[in-house]
Amino acid sequence: MTVMQRLSGYIARAPKRPLPAAVAEKTKHHVLDTIAAMVSGSRLPPGRKAISFAKTRGGTKEACVVGDGFLTTAENAALANGMLAHADETDDSHAPSLTHPGCGIVPAALAIAEREQSSGEALLRAVALGYDVGCRLTMSLNAYEFREDGHSTHSFGPMFGAAAASAALLRLKDSQVRHVLSYTAQQASGISCWMRDEEHVEKAFDFGGMPARNGVAAAAMVAHGFTGVEDALSGERSFFVAYGREPKPEKLVDGLGEIYEIMNTNIKRWSVGSPIQAPLDALSVLLEEKFDVDAVEKVVVRVAHQGANTTNNRDMPDICMQHLCAVMILDGTVSFKSSHDEGRMKDPKVLALRKKVELLGDDALTRAMPSRQGIVEVFLRGERRLRHHMQAVRGTAENPMTRAEVDAKGYDLVAPVLGRDRARKLCDAIWSLDRLKDVRKLRTLLKEKR
């Protein structure tokens, strides 16, 4: 069988395929984590722009825009909610594929599930499927080479994942799924100049909004009767001919049904950029030594070279390594509120400590990628030195967060927007998604109480 035959068949059969218990549980973790990112993101600049834009589009009332609650088409809702989900550095990530799968896949699946009045069980199966397809897509292109060539892995993979999840929820046949993948291949795009986006608005579109919208569009058009190329993945002028130096299409189907990529996806313990996770984890360990902040003479932070480049003295608090390390030492932790407090970037105490933080790119830690490791050394008065090498960041596949930890993170993100009572009900509803008969029942919990 060709890669297309195996992949389209797997997607078409996914709605009837029960998830293993551990996979279903992990999928709930990522649905809650992503929806919490949407809710908190609805109050950040990229989220506000996305909501405002979606309100101008009108359209059939098929799905809701999170945070505000108004109804629009599934495509518009997917676009807005995808941008909400990556309005910040709160959402999940899959290191081997260099993607943030949740912000593209979950909004797409949620929008189609609302449109089709799907069950929570169907939503969970579709989301897990989306992670399997989306993550494998960029791995089949050699994600790191693909990024070096200027492509945006964060746009390509989640787009195919969103399309697969949408196709499953629409219960498309094998032959229709092939056409969905062809329409997705035609829309696949993205260049990594998003790294220069200082306000995180285009980045929110590139990572979440565009993949979610395009994946929904591909599946919706085929469900409406659009036809297309039978196999866009092989043959002359195909997807893999157009993209990748030496692509390995077989990686798209290797281990399907046995290896669930959602199990290999990371949830962020801290609502900050991925390269900053390990240093904050390391600092949380070192802070157990109870040293005096005034005794700190220097802090040396080592991460992979790219992580150092993207977080070095940035103007946004949640992606600035030096600033967040200073906040962690002063506060003993980093909350969503403190990591987004722009005023503290001018706080004399924070600035004084920030000047003592030295950030270095490290060859060994670069070679350790995709494992995002970090080394922190704190030099104290009296020639005392504290050092910790964080190898398995909390929330990664090697050191996963518990249900209680994910719940606490989700609740902390949504309570300031929805209120404590509604936030508790939303978290509980997602933990019991497999018993929910109609996903539309979540709508009243996804908007601010007025």
PDB file of C-alpha atoms in Angstrom, residues 22 39 65 99 155 163 183 218 247 253 281 295 303 307 391 397 438:
ATOM      1  CA  ALA A  22      -3.560   6.339  28.940  1.00  0.00           C
ATOM      2  CA  VAL A  39      -9.323  31.660  27.407  1.00  0.00           C
ATOM      3  CA  VAL A  65     -15.227  32.078  19.654  1.00  0.00           C
ATOM      4  CA  THR A  99       5.527  22.145  16.283  1.00  0.00           C
ATOM      5  CA  SER A 155       2.507  26.009  10.333  1.00  0.00           C
ATOM      6  CA  ALA A 163      -7.313  18.653   8.544  1.00  0.00           C
ATOM      7  CA  TYR A 183      -6.462  20.466  -0.415  1.00  0.00           C
ATOM      8  CA  ALA A 218     -10.021  21.545   3.470  1.00  0.00           C
ATOM      9  CA  PRO A 247      11.945  13.699   2.794  1.00  0.00           C
ATOM     10  CA  VAL A 253       2.549   6.228   8.745  1.00  0.00           C
ATOM     11  CA  ASP A 281      12.869  24.532  36.556  1.00  0.00           C
ATOM     12  CA  ALA A 295      23.999  37.754  48.126  1.00  0.00           C
ATOM     13  CA  VAL A 303      20.685  26.679  26.894  1.00  0.00           C
ATOM     14  CA  GLY A 307      17.032  29.130  22.560  1.00  0.00           C
ATOM     15  CA  GLN A 391      17.670  17.504  31.827  1.00  0.00           C
ATOM     16  CA  ALA A 397       7.245  13.376  27.885  1.00  0.00           C
ATOM     17  CA  ASP A 438     -22.792  17.101  22.647  1.00  0.00           C
TER      18      ASP A 438
END
